[in-house]
């Protein structure tokens, strides 16, 4: 087989409200979920959805939401995303709603573990999040 | 109808690692599976933000002791892309060799565990015995058996010099001989096939849409392997992914088995073609901006994302390991199987919980 | 030495549990069972059930969730028993010293009798550890002191 | 199908491959990294190793009163990565190829030098 | 009347020794087949002694009681066998012994033990018909159902009952808990049911289980030896051969599922015996 | 009293008491009447036994007038069945009853030419006496039990409107049943036999529909039409028998040598027996009968109704000895034994398990009759006795359990021993008596396998069926037994109604006692029964053991050994005062207990441990259709073998 060379990932910023429609579109075009990355940007979260096309290159969808805003889950469309969404919910406290399987913030963390350990700045405050 | 609900794991003799499957069965048929994870979660992503970025090579290696070299490789390639340096060609070949060696050791380990999970003890022993040859090679060339700590940002830390080379060749030959004795047992033995064929079926379309990776994906007929992307020296080694179309546990096993054969060839090829030159270059600045890297682990595609801000610490390191992507498929494959098949199907995705939970 | 006392050190059955390490040490424990190291020479069996075990081989830095499991397994193992902490992360947390979810060592949860160093611990080191554990086991009497009252 | 039989027969007649470990020890590979050897007399207490150690196994603390630097090395935390050796300017550190003995208690190694 | 009693007492006393040594040999040979050194041959006795010395862990009173019943019933069957009594009686009691093992496992609230118990019952379902039919086959040859009659017969059974012998080998595999039949409590422990019926037993109760197992295996091997009782030493050799055949099988096969086991023992096992009997009654 | 009087008493006392029961209201009144009556019945049966045993047999022919009464009643019965068929709009009942209504006169007047005198009408040999004892003792105890059960049943069960107690009717049919059964087993005249046969069918029908729910009515109709098939076969058989042998006396028929022409009516009578004994493919009526109150089930399964079926097959055994019919009866019985035992594995409803086990045991008895050697017949008779005692007791025990825990599902009987210790232990002994060796049922199995094994040829298949079936029986009993003995954290809360417990415990004592004294039992009852039936002695009972020509059964030694093996550990464990440790739950027990484990999201999850039923192997949907067809084929073969001979 030929080596596949993948050029730089395609990037697109979408509004939270259009997320589901956009994901639907990508999926119907044959793309599949790779992963999600959540970044704490102070007042907002930036969440990157990485998709892989059948030609193997990556497509990124970037969503920015305020810290107390709700984000619809894409697990209804792509079951494969459910663990990652739970993880982000648990690590950052992102309010992801309509999860297909909801671990209620207890997927990886035990009751005694620090809460939202990867959150750096809490919503409406400047205090650092968990993780000592 | 009478139901049995019980925990399968976290401590369970067929599971080398801690994960719980909360199983509900009717008779011996599994009707519901819930994953209970978190027994191996350490918080490496956070620690990676606290450490100076160069420490993380060693931390990432210890995400998992089975696929540790490639974790380090991935992190190094990631940082290299963010600090705009390139590892020298000899380092690339060495990285390839060690990647493939650790793939062999991981696959042999898995083949053994699989054999053990269906009660074929002597086959387990045979696999692990063969695997020791690879571990010897690794220890000889890097100084450690399972965690090599030999990849570094900008290159590698030690060399396979001309003295060692024939020895590695010899060991590859010895391994190949052992492998040839094992191969037909896995591929054709009646009892092995009885336990694997038709178990844990994952149809081709589903394998794609669920986002499975690695042998799970390739066992369902998709020719995708991150090594096709051509990192390290793979673009110069005429790599072709191994594909099987059975979509069941047997197909996944065959993918891995054939990959072992392929990896041995890749090691030999890389050894022969390895150019001379220096082993590493040093980075002159701190990582900045974003980077995404995909590499192929034994269990499938590993994706790392990092964002740097020009300081010695990264702002975020995200590791998406292959097992993380394969677990949803597992949850779809288990319902409807028999209790006796649970270990086999679970192992058929080669779950690595240490990787998954980081 | 009476037959029973002799039997105790001649037939150690191990239970292996990973409390959140990286697997490196776990696969080395498994490697000990395989032909090249073959700890069955010493009568060792990897039994997989705490109720049948004499030696607990614990790896990993212990995270908050596996802490409960470890405790439970320890309590379910009948006396006399010994605990071997394998790998440096089972001793102190090792490379995971600054991860938020780890307690940093098996001895934070249950008393440890033998530490085996290495990251990953080599099979030879693990065998040495077992040999040392057998000496400890010999010293312990069944039904004597209850070791259930661990550290924390 | 008895496909495994060939292997078994071979094993039976070739004899066990077991390395009788505690009885006979195999020579370690020269590159093996199994213990960290430290030569305090060669050390200048520069602190590089402590900074560079990914496991925080080496720690340096300055004692203002006695004007001394306390260096501790914890072999129960060291991951034997040999990074400190790579960076030590004075060659005070070396890797040993023999693994460390098991112990029943933890201890750290303390040395001190002039600031 | 005294001779059978002497034989039986001697057998009861010697069986643990023989059984333990056979287990030790089994482990040693298995190790050698796998290219390992393996434990010393007397290892099972060490294991036994170790288990006896462990502190007591019990999860249910009833399972304590049934453990002893398992032992005593097996011992009863064993004694009756060596006293030369009725084979049907021996095998029926052996089945009840298996039943008590299952009861013991069922009485703990452990899902694993209960799964194991159910599978143990399936094993009885697989073995029992073959054994009963084998007794009938013995009758066909000797005109009696008793063990004595086999010893008194003037030619060996094996040439006339070759297929019955094969079927009994299947039973031996099941009772030895070896691959491909080890579904209820695997000898090598790394199976889905943890230790199946044995999961909740520990310490001296596990030792008791082990001891019972030895008796059971010796009993079965003795039955196999009877297939060539003129002279008996040939039979003993055959029994040993059968034992090692099972070992070999264990090492070249994966563990299969209960449905396979049941299918094989009913179709091949029962089928073989029936075919053998039919042939016998047609030819004779 | 003379034998004649005793026979009359055994038949008429229940009928009279039954009529008396119609006017009785209230448990106390019932008890006052029924308990002495039942005791009288038992005494009468025992007295008859004492009279019969020293000689060959007792005969009795009532005055000729009775013959006409019986004839009239016969037509009345059939008319009633017709009426049932019409009102219930049930085509099968209607058709069969209608056919019978035509057939009976045709046979009586066409073939028999009006009235045929049979000498004697009643023939009380040892076999009949054994049956009488079983019916009177076990049946009587069930009546006593019912006086406790029925009030509770009515209180618990909301009767269909209008709410009015139906207990008088219940006891009427119930007690009448016993009389009819006594008549049935004592009858030697085929027309009389037919009459009693139809009375039992009627009683059974009435009792099954007692609760008047739709299900009860439906199942009662099913029982009716299936039994009517047997009736038709019997009437045809009677006609053929008279035609070919010229007699309507059973004794004459079976001792007349097995002329091929007599075989056909015998085969028809066997078919009649199979329908009544609910053998596959007729098993569904007995399974459906469990909608009735428990005493009914206990009665149907233990001492009456189904036993009539196997009694008939056994009674006729000498008639078809050494024929192909014998082999096919054995094959059929063994097949039923195997397949219903396997079916029982797949059931979780306690009464269904019991029902399948009954059918299996009956199959075994049928098989014994078919094997037709003295050892097999001894086994068959022993099985009738032991099964009646154990099964009656089990049904009664299960009935009480059902009333107290409100479920008949085995799954809900987890750890019953902690909740209802006394009854559970009784039930466990009952199960063990169905299963463990020194007890009678297993003894009979041993004898049956031995007997079948002793015959070559087609009997090899019989042995194979028996072997698989007996293993299957072990499995389904064990699953249930283990479940009841399980450890669950509950406190005992056991109500102990006197009559119910009393009769259960009496039967427990009976089951154990009979098993201990199996050797005297064999010597005193079974061997004489064999010799009156024309067989030689099966056992040498002179020594300690029961010695047959081919094997030994040491009841005393076994009893000692097995009792020691089960009882001693139980006592030892009872005395254990140490702590109980939690079970292994992969390290995630909640609070170190055995009840819950930590599951998803840290939530405690209850460990449920349902039983295994392996439906894909032993489920009804998997096995029933195939086994029905095979049974039908065997029946066809049975007739083909007889006709083609
Ligand atoms: N999952 C996983 Fe790994 C692999 N292969 C990787 O990133 O094993 Ni522990
Ligand atoms: S000590 Fe090292 S190799 Fe062992 S488990 Fe811990 S991190 Fe992994
Ligand atoms: S070898 Fe590595 S871990 Fe150990 S002290 Fe040196 S730098 Fe630290
Ligand atoms: S780097 Fe070398 S010289 Fe400096 S403190 Fe460490 S050991 Fe001493």
PDB file of N, CA, C and O and ligand atoms in Angstrom, chain D residues 38 42-49 60 71 87-90 92-93, ligand 4:
ATOM      1  N   UNK D  38      26.916   5.851  43.802  1.00  0.00           N
ATOM      2  CA  UNK D  38      27.183   7.265  44.051  1.00  0.00           C
ATOM      3  C   UNK D  38      28.500   7.375  44.802  1.00  0.00           C
ATOM      4  O   UNK D  38      28.760   6.657  45.768  1.00  0.00           O
ATOM      5  N   UNK D  42      33.367  12.444  44.979  1.00  0.00           N
ATOM      6  CA  UNK D  42      33.492  13.141  43.709  1.00  0.00           C
ATOM      7  C   UNK D  42      32.428  14.193  43.502  1.00  0.00           C
ATOM      8  O   UNK D  42      32.404  14.871  42.479  1.00  0.00           O
ATOM      9  N   UNK D  43      31.518  14.305  44.425  1.00  0.00           N
ATOM     10  CA  UNK D  43      30.350  15.153  44.228  1.00  0.00           C
ATOM     11  C   UNK D  43      30.606  16.558  44.701  1.00  0.00           C
ATOM     12  O   UNK D  43      31.214  16.775  45.753  1.00  0.00           O
ATOM     13  N   UNK D  44      30.164  17.504  43.944  1.00  0.00           N
ATOM     14  CA  UNK D  44      30.356  18.905  44.336  1.00  0.00           C
ATOM     15  C   UNK D  44      29.066  19.514  44.857  1.00  0.00           C
ATOM     16  O   UNK D  44      29.002  20.713  45.084  1.00  0.00           O
ATOM     17  N   UNK D  45      28.046  18.705  44.994  1.00  0.00           N
ATOM     18  CA  UNK D  45      26.764  19.202  45.499  1.00  0.00           C
ATOM     19  C   UNK D  45      26.232  20.346  44.661  1.00  0.00           C
ATOM     20  O   UNK D  45      25.766  21.349  45.166  1.00  0.00           O
ATOM     21  N   UNK D  46      26.377  20.172  43.358  1.00  0.00           N
ATOM     22  CA  UNK D  46      25.917  21.223  42.471  1.00  0.00           C
ATOM     23  C   UNK D  46      24.408  21.221  42.306  1.00  0.00           C
ATOM     24  O   UNK D  46      23.807  22.208  41.932  1.00  0.00           O
ATOM     25  N   UNK D  47      23.760  20.090  42.597  1.00  0.00           N
ATOM     26  CA  UNK D  47      22.295  20.056  42.578  1.00  0.00           C
ATOM     27  C   UNK D  47      21.680  19.767  41.239  1.00  0.00           C
ATOM     28  O   UNK D  47      20.461  19.705  41.114  1.00  0.00           O
ATOM     29  N   UNK D  48      22.491  19.546  40.227  1.00  0.00           N
ATOM     30  CA  UNK D  48      21.921  19.276  38.903  1.00  0.00           C
ATOM     31  C   UNK D  48      21.098  17.997  38.920  1.00  0.00           C
ATOM     32  O   UNK D  48      19.985  17.939  38.422  1.00  0.00           O
ATOM     33  N   UNK D  49      21.660  16.975  39.562  1.00  0.00           N
ATOM     34  CA  UNK D  49      20.960  15.690  39.557  1.00  0.00           C
ATOM     35  C   UNK D  49      19.598  15.816  40.216  1.00  0.00           C
ATOM     36  O   UNK D  49      18.626  15.200  39.778  1.00  0.00           O
ATOM     37  N   UNK D  60      17.994  17.885  47.367  1.00  0.00           N
ATOM     38  CA  UNK D  60      19.078  18.691  47.965  1.00  0.00           C
ATOM     39  C   UNK D  60      18.435  19.734  48.847  1.00  0.00           C
ATOM     40  O   UNK D  60      17.469  20.389  48.447  1.00  0.00           O
ATOM     41  N   UNK D  71      22.166  16.126  50.967  1.00  0.00           N
ATOM     42  CA  UNK D  71      21.690  15.465  49.758  1.00  0.00           C
ATOM     43  C   UNK D  71      21.111  14.125  50.179  1.00  0.00           C
ATOM     44  O   UNK D  71      21.728  13.378  50.939  1.00  0.00           O
ATOM     45  N   UNK D  87      23.753  13.844  33.307  1.00  0.00           N
ATOM     46  CA  UNK D  87      23.930  15.273  33.526  1.00  0.00           C
ATOM     47  C   UNK D  87      24.941  15.627  34.605  1.00  0.00           C
ATOM     48  O   UNK D  87      25.296  16.788  34.747  1.00  0.00           O
ATOM     49  N   UNK D  88      25.375  14.659  35.362  1.00  0.00           N
ATOM     50  CA  UNK D  88      26.311  14.992  36.442  1.00  0.00           C
ATOM     51  C   UNK D  88      27.629  15.482  35.850  1.00  0.00           C
ATOM     52  O   UNK D  88      28.259  14.777  35.069  1.00  0.00           O
ATOM     53  N   UNK D  89      28.029  16.671  36.206  1.00  0.00           N
ATOM     54  CA  UNK D  89      29.237  17.232  35.597  1.00  0.00           C
ATOM     55  C   UNK D  89      30.503  16.582  36.123  1.00  0.00           C
ATOM     56  O   UNK D  89      31.555  16.710  35.524  1.00  0.00           O
ATOM     57  N   UNK D  90      30.392  15.879  37.251  1.00  0.00           N
ATOM     58  CA  UNK D  90      31.616  15.408  37.877  1.00  0.00           C
ATOM     59  C   UNK D  90      31.791  13.902  37.847  1.00  0.00           C
ATOM     60  O   UNK D  90      32.708  13.376  38.462  1.00  0.00           O
ATOM     61  N   UNK D  92      30.165  11.721  39.380  1.00  0.00           N
ATOM     62  CA  UNK D  92      30.043  11.124  40.708  1.00  0.00           C
ATOM     63  C   UNK D  92      29.033   9.979  40.732  1.00  0.00           C
ATOM     64  O   UNK D  92      28.884   9.300  41.737  1.00  0.00           O
ATOM     65  N   UNK D  93      28.313   9.794  39.649  1.00  0.00           N
ATOM     66  CA  UNK D  93      27.260   8.774  39.624  1.00  0.00           C
ATOM     67  C   UNK D  93      27.560   7.736  38.555  1.00  0.00           C
ATOM     68  O   UNK D  93      28.181   8.049  37.526  1.00  0.00           O
TER      69      UNK D  93
HETATM   70  S1  LIG G   4      25.022  16.189  39.653  1.00  0.00           S
HETATM   71 FE1  LIG G   4      26.755  14.975  40.296  1.00  0.00          FE
HETATM   72  S2  LIG G   4      28.049  16.435  41.250  1.00  0.00           S
HETATM   73 FE2  LIG G   4      26.099  17.416  41.077  1.00  0.00          FE
HETATM   74  S3  LIG G   4      25.146  16.972  43.004  1.00  0.00           S
HETATM   75 FE3  LIG G   4      24.536  15.415  41.651  1.00  0.00          FE
HETATM   76  S4  LIG G   4      25.992  13.814  41.958  1.00  0.00           S
HETATM   77 FE4  LIG G   4      26.840  15.591  42.871  1.00  0.00          FE
END
